[in-house]
């Protein structure tokens, strides 16, 4: 459970003492827990959904505890911003509770400080803008830097407002204004998987309210579908699926399914807000309930998502890159057969091809080429 993970890591961090030792403790903890989940995947003891949730909880736990460590370290010189608040927003696989053993962390940082407060209260005071930018940068470093215990996670910040050109941490008001009037369709699609995971619970709820308001706002339905298809074509140009085993980018792969789920949520949420769900399969089920997807379409996409998620969990443990079936060992093929619920690898390969073809047909119906 998340509570057990929190307790275990917190105890390790307290025993570690100094800041560098706390970074090492977080790495040991994460590696042990990821290894544990990996062993359960290999033994067939967990479903892909259970594995994804477990790996998500590990990442959430690590981010939460490292944020505390970073806040304490920064406070030792700069103090704290009186009544200031900071929130870590997860997006992508972490936001959707779909983590694998090799997933990076898509993060956005939002802060809020009273207008009357000009500086933090430490020996070396910083303005609120600089303070929270420094806090965000230190958290990224704590998650990514190589220590004696190795690495931890890669962090992707490209989904923050204005992308790589924007500040590393944005104020709540800037975040609200941006998503009310400036966000592009691709940013709104990504927002369907956003949720607060660490920092101030109150600010997290306020940020999630801003996100929900942006997602349920009435938009141009035709433009959403056109923009989504155009973006998918651009992704395909940059990352063409190498084979059907390139499960993310292959036609009918996970990216296709995510585009359908996210685009339909944007089209539907203004009249049926209950379709919103950060998890792709959860969103597909809600879209079916709202009649935004037919039962057949939903069943097709959920089956494709389930199968490819199960295979991805195994591949992210065993393979660096895309699987080459010709080079795969008998042991790896056996693991994939077990994960895919097939009789043998040849049957699994055919099943994957048919599943992707059917998912791609749904994708083409919902997001047709202009």
Coordinates of C-alpha atoms in Angstrom, one line a residue:
X1 CA 0.0 0.0 0.0
X2 CA 1.0 3.6 -0.3
X3 CA 1.0 3.9 3.4
X4 CA 3.4 1.1 3.9
X5 CA 5.7 2.5 1.2
X6 CA 5.6 6.0 2.8
X7 CA 6.4 4.6 6.3
X8 CA 9.3 2.5 5.0
X9 CA 11.0 5.2 3.0
X10 CA 10.4 7.8 5.7
X11 CA 12.1 5.6 8.2
X12 CA 15.1 5.1 5.8
X13 CA 15.4 8.8 5.2
X14 CA 15.3 9.7 8.9
X15 CA 18.1 7.1 9.6
X16 CA 20.1 8.4 6.7
X17 CA 20.8 11.8 8.4
X18 CA 22.5 14.2 6.0
X19 CA 21.1 15.3 2.6
X20 CA 23.4 13.2 0.4
X21 CA 22.7 10.1 2.5
X22 CA 18.9 10.8 2.1
X23 CA 19.4 10.9 -1.7
X24 CA 21.1 7.5 -1.5
X25 CA 18.4 6.1 0.7
X26 CA 15.7 7.1 -1.8
X27 CA 17.6 5.4 -4.6
X28 CA 18.1 2.1 -2.6
X29 CA 14.4 2.1 -1.7
X30 CA 13.2 2.8 -5.3
X31 CA 15.4 0.1 -6.8
X32 CA 14.4 -2.5 -4.3
X33 CA 10.7 -1.8 -4.8
X34 CA 11.0 -1.7 -8.6
X35 CA 12.9 -5.0 -8.5
X36 CA 10.2 -6.4 -6.3
X37 CA 7.5 -5.5 -8.7
X38 CA 9.6 -6.7 -11.6
X39 CA 9.9 -10.1 -9.9
X40 CA 6.1 -10.3 -9.4
X41 CA 5.6 -9.4 -13.1
X42 CA 8.0 -12.2 -14.2
X43 CA 6.3 -14.7 -11.9
X44 CA 2.9 -13.7 -13.2
X45 CA 1.8 -12.7 -9.7
X46 CA 0.3 -9.4 -10.7
X47 CA -1.7 -8.0 -13.6
X48 CA -0.2 -5.2 -15.7
X49 CA -2.6 -2.8 -14.1
X50 CA -1.6 -3.9 -10.6
X51 CA 2.1 -3.5 -11.6
X52 CA 1.5 -0.1 -13.1
X53 CA -0.2 1.1 -9.9
X54 CA 2.5 -0.3 -7.7
X55 CA 5.2 1.4 -9.7
X56 CA 3.2 4.6 -9.7
X57 CA 3.0 4.5 -5.9
X58 CA 6.7 4.0 -5.6
X59 CA 7.4 7.0 -7.7
X60 CA 4.8 9.1 -5.8
X61 CA 6.4 8.1 -2.5
X62 CA 9.9 9.0 -3.7
X63 CA 8.8 12.4 -5.1
X64 CA 7.0 13.2 -1.8
X65 CA 9.9 12.3 0.5
X66 CA 12.6 13.9 -1.7
X67 CA 10.5 17.1 -1.8
X68 CA 10.6 17.2 2.0
X69 CA 14.4 16.6 1.9
X70 CA 14.9 19.4 -0.7
X71 CA 12.6 21.8 1.2
X72 CA 14.6 21.2 4.4
X73 CA 17.9 21.7 2.5
X74 CA 16.8 24.9 0.9
X75 CA 15.4 26.2 4.2
X76 CA 18.7 25.8 5.9
X77 CA 20.0 28.8 4.0
X78 CA 17.0 30.6 2.4
X79 CA 14.4 29.8 5.0
X80 CA 10.8 29.4 3.8
X81 CA 8.3 31.6 2.2
X82 CA 5.7 32.5 4.9
X83 CA 2.3 31.0 3.9
X84 CA 3.8 29.9 0.6
X85 CA 2.7 26.7 -1.1
X86 CA 4.2 24.4 -3.6
X87 CA 2.6 21.5 -5.6
X88 CA 4.0 18.8 -7.8
X89 CA 1.7 17.9 -10.7
X90 CA 2.2 14.5 -12.4
X91 CA 1.4 14.0 -16.1
X92 CA 2.0 11.3 -18.6
X93 CA 2.4 7.7 -17.3
X94 CA 2.8 8.9 -13.7
X95 CA -0.3 11.0 -13.9
X96 CA -2.2 8.2 -15.5
X97 CA -1.0 5.6 -13.0
X98 CA 0.5 3.6 -15.9
X99 CA 4.1 3.5 -14.9
X100 CA 6.5 0.8 -16.0
X101 CA 9.9 -0.1 -14.6
X102 CA 11.6 2.3 -17.1
X103 CA 9.1 5.2 -17.2
X104 CA 10.4 8.7 -16.7
X105 CA 8.5 11.4 -14.7
X106 CA 6.5 14.1 -16.5
X107 CA 6.2 16.8 -13.9
X108 CA 4.9 20.4 -13.6
X109 CA 5.6 22.6 -10.6
X110 CA 3.1 25.2 -9.4
X111 CA 3.5 27.6 -6.4
X112 CA 1.4 30.2 -4.6
X113 CA 2.7 32.9 -2.3
X114 CA 0.8 35.9 -0.7
X115 CA 1.4 39.1 -2.7
X116 CA 2.6 40.9 0.5
X117 CA 5.4 38.5 1.0
X118 CA 8.5 39.7 -0.8
X119 CA 11.1 37.3 0.4
X120 CA 11.8 34.0 2.2
X121 CA 12.6 34.3 5.9
X122 CA 16.1 32.8 6.0
X123 CA 19.6 34.1 6.4
X124 CA 19.9 34.4 2.6
X125 CA 16.4 35.4 1.6
X126 CA 15.1 34.9 -1.9
X127 CA 12.1 36.4 -3.7
X128 CA 9.2 34.0 -4.0
X129 CA 9.7 33.5 -7.8
X130 CA 13.4 32.7 -7.3
X131 CA 12.7 30.6 -4.2
X132 CA 10.3 28.2 -5.9
X133 CA 12.3 28.1 -9.1
X134 CA 15.3 27.0 -6.9
X135 CA 13.1 24.5 -5.1
X136 CA 11.9 23.0 -8.3
X137 CA 15.4 22.8 -9.8
X138 CA 16.7 21.1 -6.7
X139 CA 13.9 18.6 -6.7
X140 CA 14.7 17.7 -10.3
X141 CA 18.3 17.3 -9.4
X142 CA 17.4 15.1 -6.4
X143 CA 15.4 12.8 -8.8
X144 CA 18.0 12.7 -11.6
X145 CA 21.5 13.1 -10.3
X146 CA 23.9 10.1 -10.1
X147 CA 25.0 9.4 -6.6
X148 CA 27.0 6.5 -5.1
X149 CA 23.8 4.5 -5.4
X150 CA 23.3 5.3 -9.1
X151 CA 20.4 7.1 -10.8
X152 CA 16.8 7.2 -10.0
X153 CA 14.3 8.7 -12.6
X154 CA 14.6 10.8 -15.7
X155 CA 12.4 13.9 -15.4
X156 CA 10.6 15.5 -18.4
X157 CA 9.4 19.1 -18.0
X158 CA 8.2 19.7 -21.5
X159 CA 4.5 19.7 -20.5
X160 CA 4.8 22.8 -18.3
X161 CA 3.1 26.0 -19.6
X162 CA 5.0 27.3 -22.7
X163 CA 7.1 24.2 -22.7
X164 CA 10.9 24.3 -22.4
X165 CA 10.8 28.1 -22.8
X166 CA 8.7 28.6 -19.7
X167 CA 9.8 29.0 -16.0
X168 CA 10.6 25.8 -14.2
X169 CA 7.9 26.6 -11.6
X170 CA 4.8 28.7 -12.4
X171 CA 2.5 30.6 -10.1
X172 CA -1.1 29.4 -9.6
X173 CA -2.4 32.5 -11.3
X174 CA -0.1 32.1 -14.3
X175 CA -1.1 28.4 -14.6
X176 CA -4.8 29.4 -14.5
X177 CA -4.4 32.2 -17.1
X178 CA -2.4 30.0 -19.5
X179 CA -4.9 27.1 -19.5
X180 CA -7.9 29.4 -19.7
X181 CA -6.7 31.2 -22.9
X182 CA -3.3 30.2 -24.3
X183 CA -2.9 26.4 -24.2
X184 CA -2.7 24.5 -27.5
X185 CA -4.8 21.5 -28.2
X186 CA -1.9 19.1 -27.5
X187 CA -1.4 20.7 -24.1
X188 CA -5.1 20.2 -23.3
X189 CA -4.8 16.6 -24.4
X190 CA -1.9 16.1 -22.0
X191 CA -3.8 17.8 -19.2
X192 CA -6.3 14.9 -19.2
X193 CA -3.7 12.9 -17.3
X194 CA -2.6 15.6 -14.8
X195 CA -3.0 15.3 -11.1
X196 CA -1.3 16.6 -7.9
X197 CA 1.0 14.1 -6.2
X198 CA 3.1 15.9 -3.7
X199 CA 3.4 19.2 -1.8
X200 CA 0.6 21.3 -0.4
X201 CA -2.7 19.3 -0.5
X202 CA -4.7 22.5 -0.6
X203 CA -2.8 24.0 -3.5
X204 CA -2.9 20.6 -5.2
X205 CA -6.7 20.6 -5.0
X206 CA -6.8 24.2 -6.4
X207 CA -4.6 23.3 -9.3
X208 CA -6.7 20.2 -10.1
X209 CA -9.8 22.5 -10.0
X210 CA -8.1 24.7 -12.6
X211 CA -7.3 21.7 -14.7
X212 CA -10.9 20.4 -14.5
X213 CA -12.2 23.8 -15.5
X214 CA -9.9 23.9 -18.5
X215 CA -11.0 20.4 -19.6
X216 CA -14.7 20.9 -19.3
X217 CA -14.7 24.3 -21.1
X218 CA -16.6 24.2 -24.4
X219 CA -14.3 23.8 -27.4
X220 CA -14.5 23.4 -31.1
X221 CA -15.2 19.7 -31.5
X222 CA -14.0 19.5 -35.1
X223 CA -10.8 21.3 -34.3
X224 CA -10.0 18.9 -31.5
X225 CA -10.2 15.9 -33.8
X226 CA -8.3 17.6 -36.6
X227 CA -5.6 18.8 -34.2
X228 CA -5.3 15.4 -32.6
X229 CA -4.9 13.6 -35.9
X230 CA -2.4 16.2 -37.1
X231 CA -0.4 15.8 -33.9
X232 CA -0.5 12.0 -34.3
X233 CA 0.9 12.3 -37.8
X234 CA 3.7 14.5 -36.6
X235 CA 4.6 11.9 -33.9
X236 CA 4.5 9.2 -36.6
X237 CA 7.0 11.2 -38.7
X238 CA 9.4 11.6 -35.8
X239 CA 8.8 8.1 -34.3
X240 CA 7.7 5.7 -36.9
X241 CA 6.7 2.3 -35.5
X242 CA 9.6 0.0 -36.3
X243 CA 7.4 -3.1 -36.1
X244 CA 4.2 -4.3 -34.4
X245 CA 6.5 -4.9 -31.3
X246 CA 7.2 -1.2 -31.1
X247 CA 4.1 -1.2 -28.9
X248 CA 4.1 2.5 -28.2
X249 CA 4.3 3.9 -31.7
X250 CA 3.0 1.0 -33.9
X251 CA -0.3 1.7 -35.7
X252 CA -2.9 0.6 -33.2
X253 CA -0.3 0.9 -30.4
X254 CA -0.6 2.7 -27.1
X255 CA -0.1 6.2 -28.5
X256 CA -3.1 5.7 -30.9
X257 CA -5.3 4.6 -28.0
X258 CA -4.2 7.5 -25.8
X259 CA -5.0 10.0 -28.6
X260 CA -8.5 8.6 -29.0
X261 CA -9.1 8.6 -25.2
X262 CA -7.8 12.1 -24.7
X263 CA -9.4 13.7 -27.8
X264 CA -12.8 12.2 -26.9
X265 CA -12.6 13.4 -23.3
X266 CA -12.0 17.0 -24.6
X267 CA -15.0 16.7 -27.0
X268 CA -17.3 15.2 -24.4
X269 CA -16.3 16.7 -21.0
X270 CA -18.3 20.0 -21.4
X271 CA -21.6 18.1 -21.4
X272 CA -20.5 15.0 -19.4
X273 CA -17.7 15.9 -17.0
X274 CA -17.7 12.4 -15.6
X275 CA -15.8 11.1 -18.7
X276 CA -12.6 12.6 -17.2
X277 CA -10.2 10.0 -15.9
X278 CA -6.4 10.2 -15.8
X279 CA -6.1 6.5 -16.6
X280 CA -6.5 5.6 -20.3
X281 CA -8.5 2.4 -19.7
X282 CA -10.6 4.2 -17.1
X283 CA -11.3 7.0 -19.5
X284 CA -12.3 4.5 -22.3
X285 CA -14.8 2.9 -19.9
X286 CA -16.3 6.3 -19.0
X287 CA -16.5 7.3 -22.6
X288 CA -18.5 4.2 -23.4
X289 CA -20.8 5.0 -20.5
X290 CA -21.4 8.5 -21.9
X291 CA -22.0 7.0 -25.4
X292 CA -19.0 8.8 -26.8
X293 CA -17.7 5.3 -27.8
X294 CA -19.8 2.4 -28.9
X295 CA -19.5 -0.8 -26.9
X296 CA -17.6 -2.4 -29.7
X297 CA -15.2 0.4 -30.1
X298 CA -14.5 0.6 -26.3
X299 CA -14.1 -3.2 -26.1
X300 CA -11.6 -3.1 -29.0
X301 CA -9.5 -0.3 -27.6
X302 CA -9.5 -1.6 -24.0
X303 CA -8.5 -5.1 -25.2
X304 CA -5.6 -3.5 -27.2
X305 CA -4.6 -1.4 -24.2
X306 CA -4.7 -4.3 -21.9
X307 CA -2.6 -6.6 -24.0
X308 CA 0.0 -4.1 -24.9
X309 CA 0.3 -2.9 -21.3
X310 CA 0.9 -6.4 -20.2
X311 CA 3.6 -6.9 -22.8
X312 CA 5.1 -3.6 -22.1
X313 CA 5.6 -4.3 -18.4
X314 CA 7.6 -7.4 -19.3
X315 CA 9.6 -5.7 -22.1
X316 CA 10.6 -2.7 -20.0
X317 CA 12.2 -5.1 -17.6
X318 CA 13.9 -7.4 -20.1
X319 CA 14.7 -5.4 -23.3
X320 CA 16.5 -2.1 -24.0
X321 CA 14.6 -0.7 -27.0
X322 CA 12.2 -2.5 -29.3
X323 CA 11.8 -6.3 -29.2
X324 CA 13.3 -8.2 -32.2
X325 CA 11.4 -11.5 -32.2
X326 CA 14.1 -13.2 -34.2
X327 CA 16.7 -12.4 -31.5
X328 CA 14.4 -13.0 -28.4
X329 CA 15.5 -15.8 -26.1
X330 CA 13.1 -18.7 -25.4
X331 CA 12.8 -17.5 -21.8
X332 CA 11.7 -14.0 -22.9
X333 CA 9.2 -15.4 -25.3
X334 CA 7.8 -17.6 -22.6
X335 CA 7.4 -14.5 -20.3
X336 CA 5.6 -12.6 -23.1
X337 CA 3.3 -15.6 -23.8
X338 CA 2.4 -15.8 -20.1
X339 CA 1.8 -12.0 -20.0
X340 CA -0.3 -12.1 -23.1
X341 CA -2.3 -15.2 -22.2
X342 CA -1.4 -17.0 -25.4
X343 CA -0.7 -20.7 -26.1
X344 CA 2.7 -19.9 -27.7
X345 CA 4.7 -17.0 -29.2
X346 CA 3.5 -17.5 -32.7
X347 CA -0.1 -17.3 -31.5
X348 CA 0.7 -14.2 -29.4
X349 CA 2.4 -12.5 -32.4
X350 CA -0.8 -13.1 -34.5
X351 CA -3.0 -11.9 -31.7
X352 CA -1.0 -8.7 -31.3
X353 CA -1.2 -8.0 -35.0
X354 CA -5.0 -8.5 -35.1
X355 CA -5.5 -6.5 -31.9
X356 CA -3.5 -3.6 -33.3
X357 CA -5.2 -3.7 -36.6
X358 CA -8.6 -3.5 -35.0
X359 CA -7.5 -0.7 -32.7
X360 CA -6.1 1.3 -35.6
X361 CA -9.4 0.9 -37.5
X362 CA -11.2 2.5 -34.5
X363 CA -8.6 5.3 -34.4
X364 CA -9.1 6.0 -38.1
X365 CA -12.8 6.2 -37.7
X366 CA -12.7 8.6 -34.8
X367 CA -9.7 10.6 -35.9
X368 CA -9.9 10.5 -39.7
X369 CA -7.4 12.0 -42.0
X370 CA -8.6 15.4 -43.4

